[in-house]
Coordinates of C-alpha atoms and ligand atoms in Angstrom, one line a residue:
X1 CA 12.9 -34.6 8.6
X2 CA 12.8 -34.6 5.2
X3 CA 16.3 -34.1 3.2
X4 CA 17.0 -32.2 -0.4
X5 CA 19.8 -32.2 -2.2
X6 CA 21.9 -29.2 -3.8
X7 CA 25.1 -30.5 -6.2
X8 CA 27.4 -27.2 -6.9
X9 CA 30.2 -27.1 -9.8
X10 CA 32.1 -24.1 -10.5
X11 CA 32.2 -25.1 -14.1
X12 CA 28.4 -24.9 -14.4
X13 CA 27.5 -21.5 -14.8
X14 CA 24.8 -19.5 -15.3
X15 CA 26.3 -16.3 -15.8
X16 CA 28.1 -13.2 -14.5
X17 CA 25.8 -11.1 -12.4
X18 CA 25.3 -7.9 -13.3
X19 CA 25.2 -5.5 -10.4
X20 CA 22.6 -3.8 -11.9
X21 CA 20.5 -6.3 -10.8
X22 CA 20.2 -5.2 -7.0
X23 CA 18.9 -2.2 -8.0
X24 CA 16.2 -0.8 -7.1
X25 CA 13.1 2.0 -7.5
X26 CA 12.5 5.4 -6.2
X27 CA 8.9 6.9 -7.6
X28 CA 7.4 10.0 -6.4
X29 CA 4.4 7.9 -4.6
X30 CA 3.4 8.2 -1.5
X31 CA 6.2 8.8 1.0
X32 CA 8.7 7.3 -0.9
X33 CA 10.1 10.8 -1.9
X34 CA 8.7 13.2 0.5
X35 CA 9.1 12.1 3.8
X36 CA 11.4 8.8 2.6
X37 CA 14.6 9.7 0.8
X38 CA 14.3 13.6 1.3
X39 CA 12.6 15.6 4.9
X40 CA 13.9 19.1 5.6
X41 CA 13.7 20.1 8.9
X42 CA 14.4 16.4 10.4
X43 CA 16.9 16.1 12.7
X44 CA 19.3 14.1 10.5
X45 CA 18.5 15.3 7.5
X46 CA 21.5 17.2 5.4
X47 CA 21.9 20.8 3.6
X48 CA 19.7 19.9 0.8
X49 CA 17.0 17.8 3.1
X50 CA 18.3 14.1 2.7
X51 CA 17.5 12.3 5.7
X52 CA 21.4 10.6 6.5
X53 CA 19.4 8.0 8.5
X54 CA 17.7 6.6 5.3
X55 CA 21.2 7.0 3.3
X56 CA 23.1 4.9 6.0
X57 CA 20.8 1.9 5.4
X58 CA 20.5 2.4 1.4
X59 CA 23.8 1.8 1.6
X60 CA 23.6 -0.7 3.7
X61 CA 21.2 -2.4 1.3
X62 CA 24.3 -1.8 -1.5
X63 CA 21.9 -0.6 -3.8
X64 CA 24.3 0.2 -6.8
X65 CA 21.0 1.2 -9.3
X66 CA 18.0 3.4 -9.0
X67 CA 15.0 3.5 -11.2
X68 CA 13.5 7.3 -10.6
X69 CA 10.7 9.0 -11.4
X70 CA 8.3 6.2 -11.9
X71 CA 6.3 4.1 -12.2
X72 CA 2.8 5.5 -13.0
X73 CA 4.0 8.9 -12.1
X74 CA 5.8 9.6 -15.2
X75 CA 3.4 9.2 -17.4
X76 CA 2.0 12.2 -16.2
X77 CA 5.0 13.9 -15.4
X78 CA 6.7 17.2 -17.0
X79 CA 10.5 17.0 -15.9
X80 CA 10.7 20.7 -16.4
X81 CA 8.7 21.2 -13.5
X82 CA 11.1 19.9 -11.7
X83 CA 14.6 22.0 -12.4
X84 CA 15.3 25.6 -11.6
X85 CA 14.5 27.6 -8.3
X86 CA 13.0 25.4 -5.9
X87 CA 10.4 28.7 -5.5
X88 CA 9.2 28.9 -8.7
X89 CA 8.4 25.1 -9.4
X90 CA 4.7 24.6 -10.0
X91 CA 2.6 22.7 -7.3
X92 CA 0.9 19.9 -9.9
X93 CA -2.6 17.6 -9.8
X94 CA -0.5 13.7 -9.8
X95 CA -2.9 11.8 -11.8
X96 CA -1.7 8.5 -11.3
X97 CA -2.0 8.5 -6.9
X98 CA -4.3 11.1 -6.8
X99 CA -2.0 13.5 -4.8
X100 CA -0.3 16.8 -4.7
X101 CA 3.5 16.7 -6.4
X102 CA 5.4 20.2 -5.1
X103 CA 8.3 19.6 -7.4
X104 CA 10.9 20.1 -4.3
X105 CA 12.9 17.7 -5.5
X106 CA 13.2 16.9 -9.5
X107 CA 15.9 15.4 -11.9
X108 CA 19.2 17.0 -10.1
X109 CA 18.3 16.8 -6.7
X110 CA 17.6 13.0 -7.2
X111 CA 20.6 13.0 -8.8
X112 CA 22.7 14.5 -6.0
X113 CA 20.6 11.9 -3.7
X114 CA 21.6 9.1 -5.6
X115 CA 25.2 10.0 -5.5
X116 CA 25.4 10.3 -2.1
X117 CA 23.8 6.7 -1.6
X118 CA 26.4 5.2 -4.3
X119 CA 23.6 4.6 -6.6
X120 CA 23.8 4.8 -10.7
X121 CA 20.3 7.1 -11.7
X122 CA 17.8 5.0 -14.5
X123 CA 15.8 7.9 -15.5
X124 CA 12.5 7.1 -16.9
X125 CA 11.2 9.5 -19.6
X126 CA 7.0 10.2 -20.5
X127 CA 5.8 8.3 -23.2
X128 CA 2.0 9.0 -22.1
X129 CA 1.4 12.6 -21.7
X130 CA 4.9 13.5 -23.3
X131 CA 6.8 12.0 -26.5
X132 CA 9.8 12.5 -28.4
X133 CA 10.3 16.3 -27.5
X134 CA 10.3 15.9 -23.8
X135 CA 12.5 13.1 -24.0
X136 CA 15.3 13.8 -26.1
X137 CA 15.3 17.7 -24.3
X138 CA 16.1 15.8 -20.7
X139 CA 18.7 13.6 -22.7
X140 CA 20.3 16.9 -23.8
X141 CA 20.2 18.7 -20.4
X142 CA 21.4 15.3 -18.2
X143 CA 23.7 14.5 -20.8
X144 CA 25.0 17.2 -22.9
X145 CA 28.1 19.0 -21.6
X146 CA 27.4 22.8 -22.5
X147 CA 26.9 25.2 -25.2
X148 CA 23.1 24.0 -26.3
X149 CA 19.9 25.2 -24.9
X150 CA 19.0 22.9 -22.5
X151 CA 22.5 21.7 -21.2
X152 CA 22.9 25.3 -20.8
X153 CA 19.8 25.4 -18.6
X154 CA 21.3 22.7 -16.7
X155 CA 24.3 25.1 -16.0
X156 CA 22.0 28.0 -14.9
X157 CA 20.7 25.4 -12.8
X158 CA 23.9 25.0 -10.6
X159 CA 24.7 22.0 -12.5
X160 CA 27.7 22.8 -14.3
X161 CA 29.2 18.6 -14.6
X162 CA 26.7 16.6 -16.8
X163 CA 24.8 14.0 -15.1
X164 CA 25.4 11.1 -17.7
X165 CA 22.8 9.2 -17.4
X166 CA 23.2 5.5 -18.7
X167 CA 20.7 3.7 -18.7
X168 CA 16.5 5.5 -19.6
X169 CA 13.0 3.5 -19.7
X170 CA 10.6 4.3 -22.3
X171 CA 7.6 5.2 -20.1
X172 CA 6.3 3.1 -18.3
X173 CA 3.6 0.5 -18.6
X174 CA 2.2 1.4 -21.3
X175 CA -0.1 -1.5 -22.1
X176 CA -2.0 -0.8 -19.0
X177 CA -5.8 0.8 -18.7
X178 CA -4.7 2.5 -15.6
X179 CA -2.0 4.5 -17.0
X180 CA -2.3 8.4 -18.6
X181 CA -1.5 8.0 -22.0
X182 CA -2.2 4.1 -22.5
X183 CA -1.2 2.9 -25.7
X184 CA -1.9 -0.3 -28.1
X185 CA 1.1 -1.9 -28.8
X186 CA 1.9 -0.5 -32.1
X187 CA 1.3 2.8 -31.3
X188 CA 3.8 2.4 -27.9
X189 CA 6.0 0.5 -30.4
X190 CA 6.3 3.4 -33.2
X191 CA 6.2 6.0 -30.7
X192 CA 9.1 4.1 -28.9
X193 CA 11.4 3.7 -31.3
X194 CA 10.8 7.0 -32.6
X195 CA 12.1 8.5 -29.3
X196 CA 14.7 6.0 -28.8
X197 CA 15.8 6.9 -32.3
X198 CA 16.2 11.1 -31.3
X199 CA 17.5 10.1 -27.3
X200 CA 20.4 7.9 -29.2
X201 CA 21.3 10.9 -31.6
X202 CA 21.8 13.3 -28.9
X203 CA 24.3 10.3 -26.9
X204 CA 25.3 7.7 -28.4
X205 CA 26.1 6.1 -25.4
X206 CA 22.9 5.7 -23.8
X207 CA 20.8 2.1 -23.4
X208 CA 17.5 2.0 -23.4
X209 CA 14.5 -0.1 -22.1
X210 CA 11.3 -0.8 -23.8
X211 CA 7.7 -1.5 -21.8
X212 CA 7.2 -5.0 -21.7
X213 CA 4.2 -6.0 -20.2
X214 CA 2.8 -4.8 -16.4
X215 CA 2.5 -8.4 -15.6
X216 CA 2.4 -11.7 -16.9
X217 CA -1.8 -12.0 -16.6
X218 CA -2.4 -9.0 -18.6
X219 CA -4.4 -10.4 -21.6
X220 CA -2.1 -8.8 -24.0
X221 CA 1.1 -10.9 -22.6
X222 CA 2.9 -12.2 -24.4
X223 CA 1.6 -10.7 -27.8
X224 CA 2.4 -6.9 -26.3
X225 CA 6.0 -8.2 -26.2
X226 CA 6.0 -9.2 -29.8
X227 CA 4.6 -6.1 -30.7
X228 CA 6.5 -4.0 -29.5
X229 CA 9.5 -5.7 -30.1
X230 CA 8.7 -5.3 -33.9
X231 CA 9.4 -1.7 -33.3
X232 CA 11.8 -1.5 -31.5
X233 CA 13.9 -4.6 -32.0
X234 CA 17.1 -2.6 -33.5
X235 CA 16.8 0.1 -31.1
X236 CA 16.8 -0.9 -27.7
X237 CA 19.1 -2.8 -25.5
X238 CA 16.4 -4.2 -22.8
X239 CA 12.9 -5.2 -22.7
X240 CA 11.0 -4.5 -19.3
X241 CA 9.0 -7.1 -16.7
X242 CA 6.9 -6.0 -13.7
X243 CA 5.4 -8.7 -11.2
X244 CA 4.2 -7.9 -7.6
X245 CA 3.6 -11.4 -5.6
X246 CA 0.3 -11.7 -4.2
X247 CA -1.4 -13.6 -1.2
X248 CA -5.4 -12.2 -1.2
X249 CA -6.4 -15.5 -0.3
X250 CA -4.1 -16.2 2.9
X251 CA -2.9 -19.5 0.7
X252 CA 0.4 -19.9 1.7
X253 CA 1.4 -22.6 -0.1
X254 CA 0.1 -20.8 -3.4
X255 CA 2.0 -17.6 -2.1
X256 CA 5.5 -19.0 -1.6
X257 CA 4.8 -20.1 -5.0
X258 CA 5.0 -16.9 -6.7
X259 CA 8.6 -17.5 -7.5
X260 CA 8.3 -20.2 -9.9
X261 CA 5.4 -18.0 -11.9
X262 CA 8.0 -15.2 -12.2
X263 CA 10.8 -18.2 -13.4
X264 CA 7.7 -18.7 -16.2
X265 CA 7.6 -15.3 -16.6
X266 CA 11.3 -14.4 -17.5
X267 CA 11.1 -17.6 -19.7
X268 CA 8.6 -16.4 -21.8
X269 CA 9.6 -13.3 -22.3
X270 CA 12.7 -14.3 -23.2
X271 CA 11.7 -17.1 -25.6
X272 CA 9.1 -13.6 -27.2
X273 CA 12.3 -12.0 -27.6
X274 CA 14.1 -15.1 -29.3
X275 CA 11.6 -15.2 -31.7
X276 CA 11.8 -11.8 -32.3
X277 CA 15.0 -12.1 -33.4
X278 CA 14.5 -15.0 -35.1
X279 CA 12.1 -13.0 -37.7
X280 CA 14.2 -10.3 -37.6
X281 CA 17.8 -12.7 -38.6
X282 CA 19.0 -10.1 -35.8
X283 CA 22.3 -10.7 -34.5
X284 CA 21.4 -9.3 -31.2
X285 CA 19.7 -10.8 -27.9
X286 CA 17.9 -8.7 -26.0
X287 CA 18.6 -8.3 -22.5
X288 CA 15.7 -8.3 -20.0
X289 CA 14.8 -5.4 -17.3
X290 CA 12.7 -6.8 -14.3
X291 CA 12.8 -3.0 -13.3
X292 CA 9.9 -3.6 -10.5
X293 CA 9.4 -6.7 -8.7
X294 CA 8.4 -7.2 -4.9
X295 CA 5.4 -8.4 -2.8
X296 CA 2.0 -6.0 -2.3
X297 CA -0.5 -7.1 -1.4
X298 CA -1.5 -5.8 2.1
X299 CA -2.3 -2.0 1.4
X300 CA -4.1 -1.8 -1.8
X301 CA -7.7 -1.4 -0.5
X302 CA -6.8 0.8 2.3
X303 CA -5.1 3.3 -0.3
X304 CA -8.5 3.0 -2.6
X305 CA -10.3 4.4 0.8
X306 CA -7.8 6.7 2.0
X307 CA -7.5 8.2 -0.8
X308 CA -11.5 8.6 -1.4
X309 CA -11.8 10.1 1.6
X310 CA -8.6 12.2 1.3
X311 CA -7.2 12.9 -2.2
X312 CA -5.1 15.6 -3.4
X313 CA -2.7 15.6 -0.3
X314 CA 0.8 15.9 -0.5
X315 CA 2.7 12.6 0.2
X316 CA -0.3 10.6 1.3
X317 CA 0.8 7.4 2.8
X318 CA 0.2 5.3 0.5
X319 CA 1.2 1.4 0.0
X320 CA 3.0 1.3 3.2
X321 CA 3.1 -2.3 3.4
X322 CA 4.0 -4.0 6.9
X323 CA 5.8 -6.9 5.5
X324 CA 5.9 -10.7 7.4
X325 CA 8.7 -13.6 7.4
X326 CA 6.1 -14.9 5.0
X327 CA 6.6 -11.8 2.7
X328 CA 10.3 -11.9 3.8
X329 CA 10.3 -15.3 2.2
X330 CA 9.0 -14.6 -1.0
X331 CA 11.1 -12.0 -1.9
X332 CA 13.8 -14.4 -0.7
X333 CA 12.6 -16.8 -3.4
X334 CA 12.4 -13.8 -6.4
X335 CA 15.7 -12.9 -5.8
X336 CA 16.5 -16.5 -6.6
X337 CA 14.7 -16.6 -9.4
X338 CA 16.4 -13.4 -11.0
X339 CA 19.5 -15.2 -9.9
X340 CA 18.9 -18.4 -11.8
X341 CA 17.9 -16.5 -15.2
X342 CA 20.9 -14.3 -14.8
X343 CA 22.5 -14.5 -18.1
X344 CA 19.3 -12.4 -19.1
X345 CA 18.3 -10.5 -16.4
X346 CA 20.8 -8.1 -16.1
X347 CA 19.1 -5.2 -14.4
X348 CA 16.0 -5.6 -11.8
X349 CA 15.0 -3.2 -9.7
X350 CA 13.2 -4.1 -6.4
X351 CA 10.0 -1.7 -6.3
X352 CA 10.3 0.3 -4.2
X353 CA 12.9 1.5 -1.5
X354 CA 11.5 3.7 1.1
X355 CA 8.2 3.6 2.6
X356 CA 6.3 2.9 -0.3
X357 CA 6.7 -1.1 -1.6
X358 CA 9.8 -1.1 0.2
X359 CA 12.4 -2.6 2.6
X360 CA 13.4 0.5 4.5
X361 CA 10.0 2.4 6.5
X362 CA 10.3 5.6 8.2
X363 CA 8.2 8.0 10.8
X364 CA 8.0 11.6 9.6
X365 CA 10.1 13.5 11.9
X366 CA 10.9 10.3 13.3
X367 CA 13.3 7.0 13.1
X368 CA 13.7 4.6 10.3
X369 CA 13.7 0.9 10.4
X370 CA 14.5 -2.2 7.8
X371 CA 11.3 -4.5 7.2
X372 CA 11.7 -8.1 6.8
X373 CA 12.4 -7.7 3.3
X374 CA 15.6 -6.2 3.5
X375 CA 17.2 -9.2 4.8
X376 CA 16.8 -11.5 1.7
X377 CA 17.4 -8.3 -0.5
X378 CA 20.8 -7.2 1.6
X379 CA 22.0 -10.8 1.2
X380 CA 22.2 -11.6 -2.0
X381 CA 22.9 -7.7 -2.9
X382 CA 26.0 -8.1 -0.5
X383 CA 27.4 -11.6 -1.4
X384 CA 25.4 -12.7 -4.9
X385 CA 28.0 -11.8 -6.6
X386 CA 30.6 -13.3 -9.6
X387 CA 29.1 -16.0 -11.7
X388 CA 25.4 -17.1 -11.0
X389 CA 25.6 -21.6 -10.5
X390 CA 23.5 -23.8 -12.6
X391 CA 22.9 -25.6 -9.2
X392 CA 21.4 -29.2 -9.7
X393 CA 18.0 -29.4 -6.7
X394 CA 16.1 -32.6 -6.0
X395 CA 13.5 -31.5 -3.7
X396 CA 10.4 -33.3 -2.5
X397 CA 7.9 -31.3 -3.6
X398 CA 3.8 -30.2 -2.6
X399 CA 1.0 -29.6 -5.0
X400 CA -0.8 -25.8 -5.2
X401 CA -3.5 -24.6 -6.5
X402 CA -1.6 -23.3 -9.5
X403 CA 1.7 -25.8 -9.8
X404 CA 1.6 -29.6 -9.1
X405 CA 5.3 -29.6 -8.4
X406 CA 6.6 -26.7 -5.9
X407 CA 9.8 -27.7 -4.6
X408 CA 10.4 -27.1 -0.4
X409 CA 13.5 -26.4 -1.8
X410 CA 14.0 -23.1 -3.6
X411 CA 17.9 -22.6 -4.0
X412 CA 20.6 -21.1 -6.3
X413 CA 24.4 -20.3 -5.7
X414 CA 26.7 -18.2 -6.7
X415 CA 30.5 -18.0 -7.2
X416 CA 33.0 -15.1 -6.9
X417 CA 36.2 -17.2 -8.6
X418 CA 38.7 -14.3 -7.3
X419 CA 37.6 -14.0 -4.1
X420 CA 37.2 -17.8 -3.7
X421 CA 33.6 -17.0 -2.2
X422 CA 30.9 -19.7 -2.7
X423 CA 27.6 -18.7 -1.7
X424 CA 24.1 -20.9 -1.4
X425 CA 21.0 -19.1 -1.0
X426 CA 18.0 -21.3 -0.5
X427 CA 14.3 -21.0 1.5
X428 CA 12.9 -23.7 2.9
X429 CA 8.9 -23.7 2.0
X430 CA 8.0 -26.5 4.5
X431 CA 5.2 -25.1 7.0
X432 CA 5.5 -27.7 9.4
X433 CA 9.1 -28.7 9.4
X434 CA 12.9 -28.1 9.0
X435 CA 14.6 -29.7 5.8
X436 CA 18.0 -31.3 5.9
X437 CA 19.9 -29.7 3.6
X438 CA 22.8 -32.1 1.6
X439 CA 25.1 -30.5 -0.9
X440 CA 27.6 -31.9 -3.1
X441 CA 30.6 -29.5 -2.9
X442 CA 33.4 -31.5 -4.1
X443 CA 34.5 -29.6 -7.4
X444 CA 35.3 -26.7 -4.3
X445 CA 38.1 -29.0 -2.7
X446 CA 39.0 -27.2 0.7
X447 CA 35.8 -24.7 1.0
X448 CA 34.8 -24.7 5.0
X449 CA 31.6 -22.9 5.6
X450 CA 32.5 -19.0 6.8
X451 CA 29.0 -17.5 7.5
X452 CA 25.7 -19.2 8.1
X453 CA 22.6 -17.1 8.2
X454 CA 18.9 -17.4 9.1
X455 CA 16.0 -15.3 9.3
X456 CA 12.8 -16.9 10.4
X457 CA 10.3 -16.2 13.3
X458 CA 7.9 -18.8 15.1
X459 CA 5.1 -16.1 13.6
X460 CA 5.6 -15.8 10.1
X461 CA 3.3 -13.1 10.3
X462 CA 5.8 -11.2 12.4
X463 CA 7.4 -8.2 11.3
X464 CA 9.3 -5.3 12.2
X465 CA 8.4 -1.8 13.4
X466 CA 9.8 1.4 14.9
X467 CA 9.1 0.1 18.3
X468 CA 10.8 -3.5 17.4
X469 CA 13.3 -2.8 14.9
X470 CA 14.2 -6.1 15.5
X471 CA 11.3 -8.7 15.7
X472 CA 12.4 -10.6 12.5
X473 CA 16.7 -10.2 12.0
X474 CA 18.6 -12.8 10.8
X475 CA 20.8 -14.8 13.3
X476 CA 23.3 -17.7 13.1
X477 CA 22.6 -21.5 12.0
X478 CA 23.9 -25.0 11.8
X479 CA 26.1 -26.2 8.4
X480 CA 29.2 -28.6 7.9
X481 CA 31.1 -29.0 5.4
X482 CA 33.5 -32.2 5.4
X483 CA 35.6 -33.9 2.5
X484 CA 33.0 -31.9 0.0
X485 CA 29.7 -32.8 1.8
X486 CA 28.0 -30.2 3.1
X487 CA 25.1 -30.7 5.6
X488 CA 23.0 -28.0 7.1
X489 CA 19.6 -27.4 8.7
X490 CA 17.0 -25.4 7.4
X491 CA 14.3 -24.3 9.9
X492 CA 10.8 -24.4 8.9
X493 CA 9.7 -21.2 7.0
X494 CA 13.1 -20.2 6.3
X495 CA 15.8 -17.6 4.4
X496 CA 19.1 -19.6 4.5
X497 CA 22.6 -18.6 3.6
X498 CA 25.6 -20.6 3.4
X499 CA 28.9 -18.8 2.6
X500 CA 32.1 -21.1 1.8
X501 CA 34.9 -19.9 1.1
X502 CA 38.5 -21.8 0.5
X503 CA 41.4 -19.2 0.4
X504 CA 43.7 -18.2 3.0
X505 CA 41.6 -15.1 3.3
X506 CA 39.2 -17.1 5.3
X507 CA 40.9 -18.4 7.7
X508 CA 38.6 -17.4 10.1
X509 CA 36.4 -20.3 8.9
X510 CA 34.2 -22.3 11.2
X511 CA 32.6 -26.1 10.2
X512 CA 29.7 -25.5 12.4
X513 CA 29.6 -21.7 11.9
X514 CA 27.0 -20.3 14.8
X515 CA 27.8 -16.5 13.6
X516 CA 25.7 -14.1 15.3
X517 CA 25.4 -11.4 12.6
X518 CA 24.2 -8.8 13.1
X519 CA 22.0 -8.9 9.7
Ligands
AHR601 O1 5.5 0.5 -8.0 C1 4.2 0.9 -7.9 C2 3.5 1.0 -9.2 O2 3.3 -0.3 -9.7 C3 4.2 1.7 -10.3 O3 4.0 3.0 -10.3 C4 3.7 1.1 -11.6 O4 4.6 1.0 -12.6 C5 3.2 -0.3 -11.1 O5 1.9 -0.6 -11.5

């Protein structure tokens, strides 16, 4: 067995952890809306049509952010369509997945949703079909308390509190060919900061995100960024990043790789925005947005045919991905890497939550069930939290066919100082065997292991459905800790998490935790 070795100091840090960075991305696609989050008529579903069966496990998933309307849909999308009697809302041609949008729910009935899952709403506004009007109107009627036109609309909408709104995208990938209303960069960029210009004058208090690139091999990356960014440099508080992991080749090695392309990612963008700055003799660093991240790749030419054959429906299933261990994995590794560039990443948003892209599936009419994604996700959501470790990993490594140097190791740590909770998170990338896992510990003098989890599967194309919710769940593991050693097995193919912890609060604490959890 082959050993790697993690060394942990509570004085190296990282940074804090926003919360906003478990967030994640509802988009009216597919059966993410219609069908996911909202069903009237099912048996659990509530007064206004929220399915409590899909609430119980967004809050399981402690989802504190939501990203809503889109994604590609909002480039097309009218957001007055969406208030007012349910009745009179327009039936509306989606562009962007070639379906039917009926408008049922819109801006305040997401809202409601959100509240009742616990979840701050990130509003995306049109910058393709739409522009400054549009956007600064839905500021004024999420926003504004009263006594204006369109917070007044809000009021004859049943809607008497103001939603306040925080946080808003401008558009959405707007550097792509496949979005309605593409745009070069300088005309996004003007057009941007024009509208971030009017949305700030009617609140103040609002941050805002600018389009960065849809993914890092867009030929435009990293030039877009810089671009843009001399816009909007002054304007904006964040700057966006999309990434969807691939594996079209069955390669995976390559796949379980994706991670350390989106570490190169965040690096770059970051160092576009330092320069930026640089040329600007700003004072300000601009925060990064990874506001859609996940794995997809198992749908996308059965959603080309089904929607040849059938376009136009309402809430087609689309990108209804059946994800493995192996996609399980990846994630796992993502959320590390957002972890270990989190003094910049401050919001992410895993794309997307039900149905569509996403950790929680549902039948219509029927159950719901958590995929193999939620695991890693639900993990670090529920105890990533505090200050994010610069944790020191020596790893023996393979060769890809992209990096010469992937580490079997993937692993970060984080460290909540007041409730004295250490946590490791680390995948082990070895295909044929389990890694010994040695970590120095001693600048945590008393820490005992509390919690030890695992979720792997002999298969690691197994996954999860209605019929076997079950299949892929995490389950207990092997870890000691001893005079600020800690040891620990990680299977082959593996999601790992070690909590320590060294108050009194844990008392509980086991040296060879076996806990059986239940997730
Ligand atoms: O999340 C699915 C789609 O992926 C989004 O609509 C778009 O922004 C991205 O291309």
């Amino acid at each position: 067995m082959q050993t790697a070795r993690v060394v942990l100091d509570r004085d190296f840090r990282i940074g804090e952890i926003d919360p906003r960075l478990y967030g994640s991305f509802v988009e009216h696609l597919g059966r993410c809306v219609y069908g996911g989050i909202f069903e009237p008529g099912h048996p659990v579903a509530d007064e206004m049509g929220f399915r409590q069966d899909v609430l119980d496990l967004v809050r399981e998933l402690g989802v504190p952010f939501v990203r809503y309307p889109g994604g590609n849909f909002v480039s097309g999308y009218d957001w007055r369509d969406g208030v007012g009697p349910v009745e009179e809302r327009p039936r509306r041609l989606d562009l962007a997945w070639m379906s039917t949008e009926t408008n049922a729910v819109g801006t305040n009935e997401f809202a409601a949703w959100a509240a009742r899952a616990g979840a701050e709403v990130n509003l995306a506004v049109n910058l393709g079909t739409a522009g400054i009007d549009e956007a600064r109107a839905l500021v004024e009627y999420c926003n504004h308390p009263g006594g204006t036109y369109w917070s007044d609309l809000r009021h004859s909408h049943g809607v008497p509190e103001p939603h306040g709104i925080r946080t808003w995208c401008l558009g959405n990938e707007m550097d792509a060919l496949w979005q309605l209303g593409h745009k070069t960069a300088d005309e996004y960029g003007r057009l941007a900061c024009q509208t971030a210009i009017a949305m700030t004058w009617v609140d103040p208090a609002i941050e805002l995100v600018a389009c960065g690139s849809s993914h890092a091999r867009m030929p435009t990356f990293p030039r877009w960024e810089a671009s843009v960014l001399d816009h909007v440099y002054e304007y904006v508080d964040y700057l966006s990043l999309h990434t969807y992991a691939r594996n079209l080749d069955d390669d995976l090695g390559t796949f379980l790789a994706q991670s350390l392309a989106m570490d190169a990612q965040i690096e770059t963008v970051a160092a576009t925005c330092d320069f930026v700055k640089a040329k600007k003799r700003s004072r300000k660093r601009m925060m990064l947005a990874f506001d859609e991240w996940n794995v997809w790749h198992h749908t996308r030419d059965a959603d080309k045919a089904l929607l040849r054959e059938a376009p136009w429906r309402v809430a087609p299933p689309l990108c209804e991905e059946p994800y493995t261990l192996e996609d399980a994995l990846v994630v796992g590794c993502m959320v590390i890497s957002l972890l270990k560039h989190a003094d910049r990443v401050k919001i992410a948003c895993l794309a997307q939550l039900v149905n569509a892209i996403a950790p929680i599936s549902t039948r219509t009419g029927g159950g719901a069930w958590r995929q193999t994604t939620f695991f890693p996700f639900l993990h670090a959501s529920r105890y990533g939290r505090g200050a994010a470790l610069d944790v020191q990993v020596s790893s023996p490594c393979y060769a890809d066919s992209e990096f010469d140097a992937v580490p079997l190791l993937e692993a970060t740590a984080t460290y909540d100082e007041e409730r004295e909770a250490l946590t490791i998170f680390a995948v082990n990338r070895g295909q044929e065997d389990a890694l010994r896992l040695e970590g120095d510990i001693r600048a945590f003098p008393g820490y005992k292991v509390v919690e030890r989890l695992v979720l792997r599967h002999e298969n690691p194309k197994a996954v999860n459905t209605l019929a076997r919710p079950a299949e892929v769940a995490p389950h207990g593991g092997d870890a000691g800790c001893q005079d600020g050693a800690l040891t620990a097995t990680l299977p082959r193919l593996s999601w790992n998490v070690i909590r320590l912890g060294g108050a009194p609060a844990h008392a509980t604490e086991r040296t060879h935790g076996r806990a059986e959890h239940p997730h």
